[in-house]
XYZ file of C-alpha atoms in Angstrom:
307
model
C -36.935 -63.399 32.823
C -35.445 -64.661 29.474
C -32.734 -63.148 28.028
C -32.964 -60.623 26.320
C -36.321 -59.381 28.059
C -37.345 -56.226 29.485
C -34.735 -55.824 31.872
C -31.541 -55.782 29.206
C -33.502 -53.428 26.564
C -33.765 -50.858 29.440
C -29.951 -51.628 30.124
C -28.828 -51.108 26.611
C -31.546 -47.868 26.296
C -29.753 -46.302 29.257
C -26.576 -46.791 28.117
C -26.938 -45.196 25.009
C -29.042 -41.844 26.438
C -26.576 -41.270 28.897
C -22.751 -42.949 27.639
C -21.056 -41.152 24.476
C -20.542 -44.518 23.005
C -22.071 -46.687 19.665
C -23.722 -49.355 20.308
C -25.615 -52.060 18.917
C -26.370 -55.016 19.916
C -25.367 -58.599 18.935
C -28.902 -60.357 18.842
C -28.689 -64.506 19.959
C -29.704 -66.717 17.188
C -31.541 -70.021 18.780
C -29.105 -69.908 21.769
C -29.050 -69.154 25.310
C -25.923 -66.814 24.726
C -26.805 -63.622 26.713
C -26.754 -60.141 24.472
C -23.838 -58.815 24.622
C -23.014 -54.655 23.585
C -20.434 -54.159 20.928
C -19.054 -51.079 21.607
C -16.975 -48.632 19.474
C -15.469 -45.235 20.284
C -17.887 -42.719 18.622
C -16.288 -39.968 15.635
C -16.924 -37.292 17.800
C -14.400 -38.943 20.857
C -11.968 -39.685 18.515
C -12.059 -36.001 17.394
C -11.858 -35.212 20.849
C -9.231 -37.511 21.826
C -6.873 -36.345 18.968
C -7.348 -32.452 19.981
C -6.935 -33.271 23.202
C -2.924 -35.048 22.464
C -2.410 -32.271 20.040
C -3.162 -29.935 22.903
C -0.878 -31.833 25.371
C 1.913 -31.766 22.544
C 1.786 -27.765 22.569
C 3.953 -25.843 24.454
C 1.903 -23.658 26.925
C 4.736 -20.891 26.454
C 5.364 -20.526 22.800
C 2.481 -22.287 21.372
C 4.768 -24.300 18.943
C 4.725 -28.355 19.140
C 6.950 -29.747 21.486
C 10.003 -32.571 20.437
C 12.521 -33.764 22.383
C 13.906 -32.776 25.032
C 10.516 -32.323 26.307
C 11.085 -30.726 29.721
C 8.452 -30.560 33.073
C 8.541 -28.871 36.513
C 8.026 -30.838 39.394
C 4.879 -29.935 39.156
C 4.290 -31.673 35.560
C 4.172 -28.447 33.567
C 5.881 -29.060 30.212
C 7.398 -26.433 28.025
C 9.938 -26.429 24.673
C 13.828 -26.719 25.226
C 14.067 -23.121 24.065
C 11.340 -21.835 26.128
C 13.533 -23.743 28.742
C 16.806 -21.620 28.127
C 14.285 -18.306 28.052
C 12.608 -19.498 31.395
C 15.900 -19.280 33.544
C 15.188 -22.089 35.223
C 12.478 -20.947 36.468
C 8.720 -22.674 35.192
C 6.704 -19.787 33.590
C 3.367 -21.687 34.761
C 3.714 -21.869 38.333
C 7.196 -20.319 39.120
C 8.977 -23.259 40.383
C 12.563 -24.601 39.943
C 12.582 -26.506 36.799
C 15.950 -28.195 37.285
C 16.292 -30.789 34.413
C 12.972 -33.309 34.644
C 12.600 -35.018 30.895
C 8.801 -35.441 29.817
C 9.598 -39.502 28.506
C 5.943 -40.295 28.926
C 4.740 -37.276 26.049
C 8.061 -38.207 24.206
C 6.962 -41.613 23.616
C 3.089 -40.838 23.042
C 4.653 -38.085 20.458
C 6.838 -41.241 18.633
C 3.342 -43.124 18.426
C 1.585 -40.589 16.275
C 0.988 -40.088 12.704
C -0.437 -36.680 11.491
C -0.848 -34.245 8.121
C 1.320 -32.321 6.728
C 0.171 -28.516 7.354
C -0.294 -27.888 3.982
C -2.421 -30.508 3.287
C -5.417 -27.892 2.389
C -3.192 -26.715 -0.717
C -1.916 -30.024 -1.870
C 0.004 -32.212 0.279
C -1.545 -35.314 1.311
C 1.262 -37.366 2.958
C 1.270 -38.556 6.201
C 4.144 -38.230 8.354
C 6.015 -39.842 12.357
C 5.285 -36.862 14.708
C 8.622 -36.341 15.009
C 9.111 -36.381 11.094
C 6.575 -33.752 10.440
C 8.199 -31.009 11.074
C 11.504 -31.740 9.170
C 9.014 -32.584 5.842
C 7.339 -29.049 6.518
C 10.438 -27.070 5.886
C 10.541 -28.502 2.543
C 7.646 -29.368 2.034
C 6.531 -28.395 -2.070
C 3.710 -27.139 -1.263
C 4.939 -24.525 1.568
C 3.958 -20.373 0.210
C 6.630 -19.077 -1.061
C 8.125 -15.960 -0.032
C 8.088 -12.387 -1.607
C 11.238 -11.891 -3.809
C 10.956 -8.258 -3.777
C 13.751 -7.491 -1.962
C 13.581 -3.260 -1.766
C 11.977 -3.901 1.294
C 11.287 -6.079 4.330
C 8.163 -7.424 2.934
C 6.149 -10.276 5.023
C 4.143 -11.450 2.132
C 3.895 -14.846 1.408
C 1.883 -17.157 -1.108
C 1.732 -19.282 -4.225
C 3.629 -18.391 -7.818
C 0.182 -16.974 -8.899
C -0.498 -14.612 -5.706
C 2.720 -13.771 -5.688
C 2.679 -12.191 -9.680
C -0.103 -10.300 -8.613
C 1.511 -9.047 -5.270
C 4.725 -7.629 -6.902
C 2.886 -5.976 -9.735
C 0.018 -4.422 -7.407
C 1.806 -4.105 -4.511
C 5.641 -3.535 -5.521
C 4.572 -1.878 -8.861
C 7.153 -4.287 -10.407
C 7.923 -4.427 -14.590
C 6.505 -7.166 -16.072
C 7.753 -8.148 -19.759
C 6.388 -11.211 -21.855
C 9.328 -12.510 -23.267
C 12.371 -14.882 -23.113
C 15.018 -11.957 -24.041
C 15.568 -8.879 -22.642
C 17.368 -5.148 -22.869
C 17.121 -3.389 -20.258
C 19.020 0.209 -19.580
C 19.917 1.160 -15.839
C 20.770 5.037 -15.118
C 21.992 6.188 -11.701
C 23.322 10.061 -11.162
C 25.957 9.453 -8.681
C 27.592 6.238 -9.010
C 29.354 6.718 -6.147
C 27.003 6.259 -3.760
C 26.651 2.697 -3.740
C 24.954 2.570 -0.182
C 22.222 4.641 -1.626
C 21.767 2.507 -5.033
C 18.319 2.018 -6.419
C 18.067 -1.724 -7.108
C 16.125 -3.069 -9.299
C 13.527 -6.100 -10.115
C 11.812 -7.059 -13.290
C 9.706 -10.208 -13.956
C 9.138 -12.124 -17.107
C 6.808 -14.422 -18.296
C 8.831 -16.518 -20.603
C 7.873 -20.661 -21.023
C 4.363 -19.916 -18.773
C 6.630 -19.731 -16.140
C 8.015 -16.450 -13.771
C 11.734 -15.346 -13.543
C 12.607 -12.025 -11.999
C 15.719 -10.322 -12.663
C 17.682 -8.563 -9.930
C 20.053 -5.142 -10.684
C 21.842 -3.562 -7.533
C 24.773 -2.216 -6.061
C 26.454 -3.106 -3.241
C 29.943 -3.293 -1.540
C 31.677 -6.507 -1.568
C 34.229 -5.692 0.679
C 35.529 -2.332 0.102
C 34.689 -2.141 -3.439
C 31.503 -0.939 -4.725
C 30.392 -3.402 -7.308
C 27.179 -3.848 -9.284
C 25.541 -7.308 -10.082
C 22.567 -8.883 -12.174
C 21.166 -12.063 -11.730
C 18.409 -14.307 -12.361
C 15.855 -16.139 -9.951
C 12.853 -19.030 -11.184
C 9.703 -18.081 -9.411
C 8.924 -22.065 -8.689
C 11.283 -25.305 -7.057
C 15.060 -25.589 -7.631
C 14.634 -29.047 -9.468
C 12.724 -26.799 -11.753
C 14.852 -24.082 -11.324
C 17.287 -26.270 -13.335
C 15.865 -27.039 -16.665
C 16.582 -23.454 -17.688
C 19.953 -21.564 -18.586
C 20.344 -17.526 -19.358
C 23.024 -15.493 -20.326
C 23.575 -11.828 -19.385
C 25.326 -9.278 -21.668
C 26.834 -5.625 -20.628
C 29.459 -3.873 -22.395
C 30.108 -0.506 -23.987
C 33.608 1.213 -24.683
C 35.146 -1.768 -27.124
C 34.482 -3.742 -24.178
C 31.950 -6.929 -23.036
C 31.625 -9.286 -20.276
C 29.089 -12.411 -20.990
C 27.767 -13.846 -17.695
C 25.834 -17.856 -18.569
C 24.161 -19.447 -15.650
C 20.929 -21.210 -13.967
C 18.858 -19.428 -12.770
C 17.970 -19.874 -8.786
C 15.039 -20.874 -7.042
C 13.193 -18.271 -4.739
C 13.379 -20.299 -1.942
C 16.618 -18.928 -1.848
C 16.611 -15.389 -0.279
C 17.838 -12.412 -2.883
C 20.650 -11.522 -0.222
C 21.723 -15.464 -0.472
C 21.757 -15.540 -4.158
C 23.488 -11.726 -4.227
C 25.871 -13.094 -1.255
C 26.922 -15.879 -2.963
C 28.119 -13.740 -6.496
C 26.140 -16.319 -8.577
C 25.360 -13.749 -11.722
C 27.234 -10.673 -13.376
C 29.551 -8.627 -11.569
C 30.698 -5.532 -12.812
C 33.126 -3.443 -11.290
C 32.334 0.321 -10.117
C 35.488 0.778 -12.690
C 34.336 -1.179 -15.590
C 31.100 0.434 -15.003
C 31.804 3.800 -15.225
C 33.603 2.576 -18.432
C 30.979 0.921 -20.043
C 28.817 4.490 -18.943
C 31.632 6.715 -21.584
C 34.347 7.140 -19.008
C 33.055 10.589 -18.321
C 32.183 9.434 -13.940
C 29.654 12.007 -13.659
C 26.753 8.948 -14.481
C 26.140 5.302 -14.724
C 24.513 4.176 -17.538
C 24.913 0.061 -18.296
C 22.724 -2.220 -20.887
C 22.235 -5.023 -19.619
C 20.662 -7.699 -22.374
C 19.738 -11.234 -21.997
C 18.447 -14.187 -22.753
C 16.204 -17.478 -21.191
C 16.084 -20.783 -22.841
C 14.746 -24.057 -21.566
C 17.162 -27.264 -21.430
C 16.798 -29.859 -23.562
């Protein structure tokens, strides 16, 4: 029979009712060349295939994606270094000794991938080494922020815009249009610093978020109180902006200028590392009339943008 008869069409039919494969066929053009299949891994194997590595770079334990070391048992179970040090030696799949077996067959099909960034459904489209991904994810732009309310341990996380709408639904925060502000604190016993109310206010100022912080706490063994200033956005953004910080009262002033920090720095960070106004429990309670019995301290300020 000539090619391309009868007996290859039935070949090529069965091939593609039964295989999971594309493929067409390369027709002879006045030749005796027999047809030949071109075939091509479909979309939906490719799909698979990918899920399938991504599952086999997951750590069975801890669910999170594995990077060197990646360890095995004898039996070829893999897990994470610090599921490893959890496991006591001992594999959590199938209870073996793990002694110290590296995976270097999943470390080297890890090196040969290329994958998304996480966030790549809110903005990021770059494409990153396996091994690379990770360390671009931790500061990545686009990563939620967290919550700066920091009266509490709260979980929430999001963008500047859910965010606003968290701490003034949620937190029941202040919020002040503005780029200067005056703002009173009052506190019956001064002396209990371990029991101070803090507090946090937000402006809108430049369409953009700051929140200003007010709390006690002991630096050392002195009580002290301190104000400071945080940009609701990135710290390269953080830094176009200055503010000042005013208290006073008794003949007396202290001026505090500064930038402003970035959220992504945690409140007990920014209040750790005495970056704003600090007022002694002493100078407070002189600023409050000198008569101890309450603390009352004006705080005023200002926000302006950097030329």
């Amino acid at each position: 029979m000539a090619p391309g008869g009868g007996v290859c069409k039935g070949e090529v039919d069965s091939h593609l009712k039964n295989g999971h494969y594309d493929i067409s066929v390369v027709k002879a053009e006045k030749s005796n060349t027999p047809l030949r299949p071109k075939i091509n891994l479909s979309e939906k194997n490719v799909i698979a295939s990918i899920n399938g590595v991504h599952e086999l770079l997951q750590c069975p334990v801890c669910k999170g994606s594995l990077y060197p070391p990646i360890h095995q048992c004898p039996n070829g179970h893999t897990l994470c270094a610090t599921c490893k040090m959890r496991a006591h030696n001992s594999c959590p799949t199938c209870r073996f000794e793990l002694g110290d077996i590296r995976c270097l067959a999943l470390e080297r099909v890890a090196e040969s991938l290329e994958l998304p960034c996480k966030y790549q459904n809110v903005g990021c489209h770059d494409i990153f080494p396996y091994y690379g991904k990770l360390k671009h994810e931790q500061l990545c732009r686009f990563r939620p922020y967290n919550c700066p309310y920091a009266g509490s341990e709260c979980c929430t996380t999001g963008d500047i815009p859910n965010l606003v709408a968290h701490l003034k639904d949620d937190h029941k925060v202040d919020m002040h249009d503005g780029c200067t502000f005056n703002h009173r604190y009052v506190k019956s016993n001064p002396h209990e610093v371990e029991n101070a109310t803090w507090m946090l206010t937000v402006f809108n100022c430049f369409g953009r978020q700051f929140c200003l912080h007010f709390e006690a706490f002991q630096l050392g063994m002195a009580p002290v109180y301190i104000a400071f200033l945080r940009f609701m956005g990135e710290d390269n953004e953080a830094r176009k902006f200055s503010y000042t910080l005013e208290v006073g009262g008794g003949g007396r002033k202290l001026i505090w200028q500064g930038v402003p920090r970035s959220i992504r720095d945690s409140h007990k960070k920014v209040r750790d590392s005495l970056d704003g106004l600090i007022i002694s429990r002493h100078l407070a309670l002189a600023f409050s009339g000198n008569d101890k019995q309450e603390l009352k301290l004006r705080v005023t300020g200002r926000i302006w943008k950097e030329l």
